[in-house]
Amino acid sequence: REQGAGSSVVSADMALSIGGFAFGTQPPALTQLSSSTATGKRAASTAAGKRAAAESPHQASPSPAKHARTASPARGRSARELPADTNEEHEPGSDEELGGGVGQAEHDPAAPDRALGKGEVAPGDRLGRADSVPSVAAVAAQLGLQALTPLERQIVALKAQHPGYVLMFEVGYRFCFYGEDAATAAALLDIWAYRKQHLTTASVPTHRLEVHLTRLLQAGFKVGVVDQAETAARKKAGIGVSSRSGTFARKVSALYTRGSYVPSSDERTLSPSNQIVVICEPPNSSDASGVTVNLSLIALDTYSNSLVYDSWTDTSLRSELHARLSALAPVEVLVARRAGEAGSGSTGSIGLSRESALTVLLYAQPAPTAGTGVSLTEAGSEAAARLELLPREAFDLGAALELLAVDTDLEPHAVDDAGAERAAAAAVELPPGVGLALGALAQHLAGMVGEARCAGLLRVAICGAGKWSEQNSCALGSQLLRDLDVFHSPAAEARGSSAGAASCLYAHLNRCQTQPGARLLRRWLCAPLKDPAPIDARLHAVGLIARALEEAGGSGAASAGTRRYSAASTPRASPFHAAKLSAAAAPSPVPESVGLLGLTAALGASPCHDIERALARLANGRESGKEVWHLLTTLESLLARLVAGVKLPESDKEDESDGELLPDDEGGAATDGGAMQGRQLLAEIIGEDAAVRARDVSLLAAVRAELGGLHREGMLSNELKDAFELNSELGTEGGAPELVALREARQEIVAVKRALGTQALPAARLLLKRPTLEFKKVHADEYLIELPTVAARSVPDSWERVCATKTQVRFRSPEVARLWAQMQVLRETFELRAAEAFRALCERVTAQTAPICSLVRRMAELDVLQAFAELSHARSYVRPRILRAETMGGELPPPRLRLVDCRHPTAEANMPAGRSFVPNDVHLRASEAASEAGAREAGEGGSGEPGAQCVLLFGPNMGGKSLYARTALTLALMAQVGCWVPAREAELTPFDGLFTRSGSTDRILAGQSTFMVELSEAAQILGRATPRSLLLFDELGRGTSTHDGTAIAFATLEHLVRKVGALTLFISHYPMLAQLADEDARVVCCHMSYVATEADAAADADPSAPVADGASEARVDGRRADRQITMLYKLARGKLETSFGVNVARMAKLPPEVLDEAARRSEALERHVTKRRLLRAIIQAVQGDDAQAVRKRLLTLQAEAREALARGAV
């Protein structure tokens, strides 16, 4: 395409990506090219490289403010413009880059084989081992600096200044890696490494910087970008910072880690958050026994510049640390290095206690080292966070306070009047351990982005920092997020990552159209509300949006074709779709008043996918012209609708009735004001308040003023020289200083063009006697005088011969050459001034961060509420009734949870086709109401719905016990977050804590067995639960002998019922626990129902006859071969003596001989145990003095004996 048909030369830039395989240089077969052939194609290669950089749809160009790839004047230079004594700035396609240059003659692959020294790599060969390549420092030490080229000496100096970083050097049209960095890049980026001069090198094209930079960061490396600090034309003219004949000046323009890097805000495939977590465990923070320890944590989301902190006392299990790391999902974890240790990631080198270090290593892997070829992907999970150890001295609050006092240009974007003093005061008030962690975070970020930018970012973050566990939020057990599959589903992940993401509660609820909304949803799930008023406000706001969806005839977001963000990455949009969005992103006039769905539709169709991330890139100087345009047009679209007015949907009669006091028909409290509060919440979001509306109007005016001075095509193409409106009638007195300088630079270019056309060209015509002579342009070379080969002999000797073909020769006269050189300098100056004008634009936008962030927070809340409404409307969820105090400020009614025909949200959504979920009822009451309610239900012949404080749940294995209990807690969590629930009816009193003890795991490295972990988690719940908590215990005590397990489970259950008083769902296979239900009316025994049929009857039955809704296939009971068991998954009253465990063994496909022996032994053992228990009970019963009591006990035992005889147990 670039060279024409039949060409034997392949441009280096053409080999960027072939079938997904990127090359840094050509294979050895392409290096056998003559110097003349490559030189003749140089200009075509140059043009091809420029077109590829400008037209590539795969990656947006980096920010002109820091990596001005498309705006750099150095892009158009040719080999003639390079200094004569530097040979490193080569052109794509040149002999030197293709491997056939003079500098590579001694390493010619076609030459006879020779013995390679230790660590040497043959040119064009793939690296065998990454650690076999000599490092830059080793080469410099071996050869000495004087033996190296100027570029190599520059590389050695920059590598010494930035140890531990993989440096990417801008050299011509490529970013090059050297030494150990080249070995790392070759192994990770799948590119070629080869020896050049004295160093091993590998390279990637400049316009693919973001792609390869992201891959290196995801692998866990620290990466630095080294830019050329001057351009070819300005250097040739003596304007550069170095001499005309010296090496191009270079400087490190950016340093990145995975956590500090903020990718493009137009990127769709990213996770919603990017957390850097610092963990601090002060010395001597554990108690005398060493069981508990004081821990502190601070987390910075670099996408939204939001800060969260916490300080707590943890147990030996570090359960609270597990909970926080699981919820935050960090990409980078910073901890202290143990004094005197040089390791990078072992528990001995981490400056935490052994238990804390082992916990951290479950979520993070040590950062890899350049040259080792080991990345996080190879060391562990690709999703593992990057672990970096910092010196203990870095954990110092004083360092953070000094940094906050640094002068910064980013101060105007602080929230309100938040300055250095306010931020310092907030930092001092932090808990001591959090202050130490803040010091480490500040120093880490300052090393990445610089002290000034770090100070500006942290001032805003600290002033808006929030505590992890707020006073008005519901406490969550350390294992609840894991046990309820809130953020991930391990069982589904075993079937595939996409299935795992789709099966967690977060992914099910996340129908958000923006990433700020997805981030807010995650925060809501980690901190559900416990105050009834805000819960009711959210629930009724969801109802209003759902009513608007119903009136609109369906899902607003779905019908509008807007995007959604889920936990799994969405496919990358095609360039055609991106172009369509860009075309729709032009500034729009003020619309008439729109409905709420019109605002949410605009939110979903906005071209800027993440406004908060765009602001973060602006603050870091990383935003491109296209991103700024998308940010401004998105703000203009949203603000125009808000300023025009948004109509809220009308409330129906049912909602309006909630505004009155309604007596509770079962003795509970009343609800009031829910509908009014929901409407008020939406009114606050859309800005009906006068002060908020005035701020929106002011921001809209500022955004439109900026858009009025920009060219859409130039901004979208990232051509900054075409991005600004310079044709206005404003004089030098009426514009911004940077635009005035830009206009002056353009006028100088126009003057040189006029001189070329009116002076130099007529002079050449007159001298050559060719009145029709015109300038020619060949690729990047302009203002050429083209003459036939015969006429070229009459050209004066002073004319510069530029290039030639067989029939034509192209020259420049001395005057044209002078003006052309001046033109190049002026063009590069113009582009530099355009970059300065763009930076000024970014600073003006950054100064509006406070009102923009306020707008984003409001839109994010609307986004989450719309997601809830859309899900509730599509799945026919109902609004739970929140029980509140009878009077304002009064005491809440007794805890209660009542769910009728409730369904598990994610289990229902993932049911196979043709199967339906079997709903169940949940009814839990506090002890004060349990006895009366139970008596009433018994008198009315209740439906088996328990109305007790504790449900003791038995049942067959695989009967649905765990799913039933998890459904209750999941729906309580959804309700307190503000989402409607999958049930026919739902009401609850908000809980102050949700706790679970489920599953089986061990921590062998921490010296904790499965049973130890189980009991430690149970102890933590017993210490934190209150009478207003909701608890789930799933098979406590199964990790030890039957006697000990039964005793521990009985004692725990008794303590929960009689001492704690919390609403509890207790699952067990120990029949002896049912004795507590006989002794205490607050405990009700239930089981999951099933149908047992004789084998002969089952054989005569019609095999095509349907079974109960949701029932499984009939299975032969492993204990008695003449029965078949069909699970009904329906809750029923009463205890269950058997669990049909052998039946599950048959379902698991154990060998038949094993099943038969197990069935025989199970039957014999049960008969023996039952007989002994009945005999012991009879002996105890007749030893009493009260005849009536003896008679009552004997009648009870008689019923049990008859039941045992009926099932063949005795």
JSON list of C-alpha atoms in Angstrom, two decimals, residues 1033-1131:
[
{"chain": "A", "resi": 1033, "resn": "PHE", "atom": "CA", "xyz": [-24.81, -19.46, 60.39]},
{"chain": "A", "resi": 1034, "resn": "ASP", "atom": "CA", "xyz": [-24.39, -22.26, 57.87]},
{"chain": "A", "resi": 1035, "resn": "GLU", "atom": "CA", "xyz": [-23.42, -25.63, 59.41]},
{"chain": "A", "resi": 1036, "resn": "LEU", "atom": "CA", "xyz": [-21.36, -24.46, 62.36]},
{"chain": "A", "resi": 1037, "resn": "GLY", "atom": "CA", "xyz": [-19.28, -27.17, 64.06]},
{"chain": "A", "resi": 1038, "resn": "ARG", "atom": "CA", "xyz": [-18.86, -29.58, 61.17]},
{"chain": "A", "resi": 1039, "resn": "GLY", "atom": "CA", "xyz": [-15.04, -29.45, 61.23]},
{"chain": "A", "resi": 1040, "resn": "THR", "atom": "CA", "xyz": [-14.64, -31.68, 64.28]},
{"chain": "A", "resi": 1041, "resn": "SER", "atom": "CA", "xyz": [-16.15, -34.79, 65.87]},
{"chain": "A", "resi": 1042, "resn": "THR", "atom": "CA", "xyz": [-19.93, -35.11, 65.99]},
{"chain": "A", "resi": 1043, "resn": "HIS", "atom": "CA", "xyz": [-20.11, -34.70, 69.77]},
{"chain": "A", "resi": 1044, "resn": "ASP", "atom": "CA", "xyz": [-17.90, -31.61, 69.90]},
{"chain": "A", "resi": 1045, "resn": "GLY", "atom": "CA", "xyz": [-19.52, -30.10, 66.81]},
{"chain": "A", "resi": 1046, "resn": "THR", "atom": "CA", "xyz": [-23.01, -30.63, 68.20]},
{"chain": "A", "resi": 1047, "resn": "ALA", "atom": "CA", "xyz": [-22.05, -29.15, 71.55]},
{"chain": "A", "resi": 1048, "resn": "ILE", "atom": "CA", "xyz": [-20.45, -26.05, 70.00]},
{"chain": "A", "resi": 1049, "resn": "ALA", "atom": "CA", "xyz": [-23.38, -25.49, 67.65]},
{"chain": "A", "resi": 1050, "resn": "PHE", "atom": "CA", "xyz": [-25.93, -25.90, 70.47]},
{"chain": "A", "resi": 1051, "resn": "ALA", "atom": "CA", "xyz": [-24.10, -23.52, 72.79]},
{"chain": "A", "resi": 1052, "resn": "THR", "atom": "CA", "xyz": [-23.67, -20.91, 70.03]},
{"chain": "A", "resi": 1053, "resn": "LEU", "atom": "CA", "xyz": [-27.32, -21.09, 69.04]},
{"chain": "A", "resi": 1054, "resn": "GLU", "atom": "CA", "xyz": [-28.45, -20.81, 72.64]},
{"chain": "A", "resi": 1055, "resn": "HIS", "atom": "CA", "xyz": [-26.22, -17.74, 73.16]},
{"chain": "A", "resi": 1056, "resn": "LEU", "atom": "CA", "xyz": [-27.60, -16.06, 70.04]},
{"chain": "A", "resi": 1057, "resn": "VAL", "atom": "CA", "xyz": [-31.21, -16.63, 71.08]},
{"chain": "A", "resi": 1058, "resn": "ARG", "atom": "CA", "xyz": [-31.02, -15.86, 74.79]},
{"chain": "A", "resi": 1059, "resn": "LYS", "atom": "CA", "xyz": [-28.12, -13.40, 75.08]},
{"chain": "A", "resi": 1060, "resn": "VAL", "atom": "CA", "xyz": [-27.69, -11.56, 71.78]},
{"chain": "A", "resi": 1061, "resn": "GLY", "atom": "CA", "xyz": [-31.31, -11.59, 70.63]},
{"chain": "A", "resi": 1062, "resn": "ALA", "atom": "CA", "xyz": [-30.53, -11.05, 66.94]},
{"chain": "A", "resi": 1063, "resn": "LEU", "atom": "CA", "xyz": [-32.67, -12.40, 64.11]},
{"chain": "A", "resi": 1064, "resn": "THR", "atom": "CA", "xyz": [-30.90, -15.57, 63.02]},
{"chain": "A", "resi": 1065, "resn": "LEU", "atom": "CA", "xyz": [-31.01, -18.18, 60.28]},
{"chain": "A", "resi": 1066, "resn": "PHE", "atom": "CA", "xyz": [-29.15, -21.23, 61.62]},
{"chain": "A", "resi": 1067, "resn": "ILE", "atom": "CA", "xyz": [-28.52, -24.15, 59.26]},
{"chain": "A", "resi": 1068, "resn": "SER", "atom": "CA", "xyz": [-27.45, -27.48, 60.74]},
{"chain": "A", "resi": 1069, "resn": "HIS", "atom": "CA", "xyz": [-27.49, -31.25, 60.26]},
{"chain": "A", "resi": 1070, "resn": "TYR", "atom": "CA", "xyz": [-27.44, -31.95, 64.02]},
{"chain": "A", "resi": 1071, "resn": "PRO", "atom": "CA", "xyz": [-30.93, -33.17, 65.08]},
{"chain": "A", "resi": 1072, "resn": "MET", "atom": "CA", "xyz": [-30.10, -32.59, 68.74]},
{"chain": "A", "resi": 1073, "resn": "LEU", "atom": "CA", "xyz": [-30.31, -28.82, 68.19]},
{"chain": "A", "resi": 1074, "resn": "ALA", "atom": "CA", "xyz": [-34.05, -29.21, 67.87]},
{"chain": "A", "resi": 1075, "resn": "GLN", "atom": "CA", "xyz": [-34.24, -29.61, 71.66]},
{"chain": "A", "resi": 1076, "resn": "LEU", "atom": "CA", "xyz": [-33.74, -25.85, 71.92]},
{"chain": "A", "resi": 1077, "resn": "ALA", "atom": "CA", "xyz": [-36.91, -25.32, 69.88]},
{"chain": "A", "resi": 1078, "resn": "ASP", "atom": "CA", "xyz": [-38.81, -27.49, 72.38]},
{"chain": "A", "resi": 1079, "resn": "GLU", "atom": "CA", "xyz": [-37.49, -25.39, 75.26]},
{"chain": "A", "resi": 1080, "resn": "ASP", "atom": "CA", "xyz": [-37.72, -21.89, 73.75]},
{"chain": "A", "resi": 1081, "resn": "ALA", "atom": "CA", "xyz": [-40.60, -20.58, 71.65]},
{"chain": "A", "resi": 1082, "resn": "ARG", "atom": "CA", "xyz": [-38.27, -18.06, 69.97]},
{"chain": "A", "resi": 1083, "resn": "VAL", "atom": "CA", "xyz": [-36.74, -20.92, 67.94]},
{"chain": "A", "resi": 1084, "resn": "VAL", "atom": "CA", "xyz": [-38.67, -22.60, 65.13]},
{"chain": "A", "resi": 1085, "resn": "CYS", "atom": "CA", "xyz": [-37.53, -25.75, 63.35]},
{"chain": "A", "resi": 1086, "resn": "CYS", "atom": "CA", "xyz": [-37.94, -25.89, 59.58]},
{"chain": "A", "resi": 1087, "resn": "HIS", "atom": "CA", "xyz": [-36.64, -28.01, 56.75]},
{"chain": "A", "resi": 1088, "resn": "MET", "atom": "CA", "xyz": [-36.57, -28.02, 52.97]},
{"chain": "A", "resi": 1089, "resn": "SER", "atom": "CA", "xyz": [-39.35, -30.26, 51.75]},
{"chain": "A", "resi": 1090, "resn": "TYR", "atom": "CA", "xyz": [-38.98, -33.26, 49.49]},
{"chain": "A", "resi": 1091, "resn": "VAL", "atom": "CA", "xyz": [-41.03, -36.15, 48.13]},
{"chain": "A", "resi": 1092, "resn": "ALA", "atom": "CA", "xyz": [-40.03, -39.74, 48.89]},
{"chain": "A", "resi": 1093, "resn": "THR", "atom": "CA", "xyz": [-41.63, -42.41, 46.67]},
{"chain": "A", "resi": 1094, "resn": "GLU", "atom": "CA", "xyz": [-41.25, -46.16, 46.51]},
{"chain": "A", "resi": 1095, "resn": "ALA", "atom": "CA", "xyz": [-39.16, -47.45, 43.65]},
{"chain": "A", "resi": 1096, "resn": "ASP", "atom": "CA", "xyz": [-42.01, -49.61, 42.25]},
{"chain": "A", "resi": 1097, "resn": "ALA", "atom": "CA", "xyz": [-44.39, -46.66, 42.23]},
{"chain": "A", "resi": 1098, "resn": "ALA", "atom": "CA", "xyz": [-41.82, -44.51, 40.55]},
{"chain": "A", "resi": 1099, "resn": "ALA", "atom": "CA", "xyz": [-41.26, -47.14, 37.89]},
{"chain": "A", "resi": 1100, "resn": "ASP", "atom": "CA", "xyz": [-45.00, -47.34, 37.14]},
{"chain": "A", "resi": 1101, "resn": "ALA", "atom": "CA", "xyz": [-45.29, -43.59, 36.92]},
{"chain": "A", "resi": 1102, "resn": "ASP", "atom": "CA", "xyz": [-45.39, -41.76, 33.61]},
{"chain": "A", "resi": 1103, "resn": "PRO", "atom": "CA", "xyz": [-41.80, -40.63, 32.96]},
{"chain": "A", "resi": 1104, "resn": "SER", "atom": "CA", "xyz": [-43.05, -37.65, 30.98]},
{"chain": "A", "resi": 1105, "resn": "ALA", "atom": "CA", "xyz": [-45.22, -36.38, 33.82]},
{"chain": "A", "resi": 1106, "resn": "PRO", "atom": "CA", "xyz": [-43.99, -33.02, 35.14]},
{"chain": "A", "resi": 1107, "resn": "VAL", "atom": "CA", "xyz": [-42.63, -32.75, 38.66]},
{"chain": "A", "resi": 1108, "resn": "ALA", "atom": "CA", "xyz": [-43.11, -29.90, 41.09]},
{"chain": "A", "resi": 1109, "resn": "ASP", "atom": "CA", "xyz": [-41.99, -26.48, 39.94]},
{"chain": "A", "resi": 1110, "resn": "GLY", "atom": "CA", "xyz": [-38.27, -26.24, 40.36]},
{"chain": "A", "resi": 1111, "resn": "ALA", "atom": "CA", "xyz": [-37.86, -29.83, 41.56]},
{"chain": "A", "resi": 1112, "resn": "SER", "atom": "CA", "xyz": [-34.86, -31.83, 40.58]},
{"chain": "A", "resi": 1113, "resn": "GLU", "atom": "CA", "xyz": [-34.85, -35.22, 38.98]},
{"chain": "A", "resi": 1114, "resn": "ALA", "atom": "CA", "xyz": [-35.88, -38.11, 41.20]},
{"chain": "A", "resi": 1115, "resn": "ARG", "atom": "CA", "xyz": [-32.86, -39.70, 42.82]},
{"chain": "A", "resi": 1116, "resn": "VAL", "atom": "CA", "xyz": [-32.60, -43.08, 44.51]},
{"chain": "A", "resi": 1117, "resn": "ASP", "atom": "CA", "xyz": [-31.91, -42.63, 48.21]},
{"chain": "A", "resi": 1118, "resn": "GLY", "atom": "CA", "xyz": [-28.50, -44.05, 48.97]},
{"chain": "A", "resi": 1119, "resn": "ARG", "atom": "CA", "xyz": [-29.61, -45.21, 52.44]},
{"chain": "A", "resi": 1120, "resn": "ARG", "atom": "CA", "xyz": [-32.74, -47.12, 51.40]},
{"chain": "A", "resi": 1121, "resn": "ALA", "atom": "CA", "xyz": [-32.73, -48.48, 47.87]},
{"chain": "A", "resi": 1122, "resn": "ASP", "atom": "CA", "xyz": [-36.50, -48.80, 47.70]},
{"chain": "A", "resi": 1123, "resn": "ARG", "atom": "CA", "xyz": [-37.07, -45.02, 47.75]},
{"chain": "A", "resi": 1124, "resn": "GLN", "atom": "CA", "xyz": [-36.61, -42.14, 45.37]},
{"chain": "A", "resi": 1125, "resn": "ILE", "atom": "CA", "xyz": [-36.14, -38.55, 46.59]},
{"chain": "A", "resi": 1126, "resn": "THR", "atom": "CA", "xyz": [-37.41, -35.49, 44.73]},
{"chain": "A", "resi": 1127, "resn": "MET", "atom": "CA", "xyz": [-36.33, -32.13, 46.13]},
{"chain": "A", "resi": 1128, "resn": "LEU", "atom": "CA", "xyz": [-39.10, -29.50, 46.19]},
{"chain": "A", "resi": 1129, "resn": "TYR", "atom": "CA", "xyz": [-36.93, -26.57, 47.40]},
{"chain": "A", "resi": 1130, "resn": "LYS", "atom": "CA", "xyz": [-39.85, -25.35, 49.52]},
{"chain": "A", "resi": 1131, "resn": "LEU", "atom": "CA", "xyz": [-39.66, -24.41, 53.19]}
]
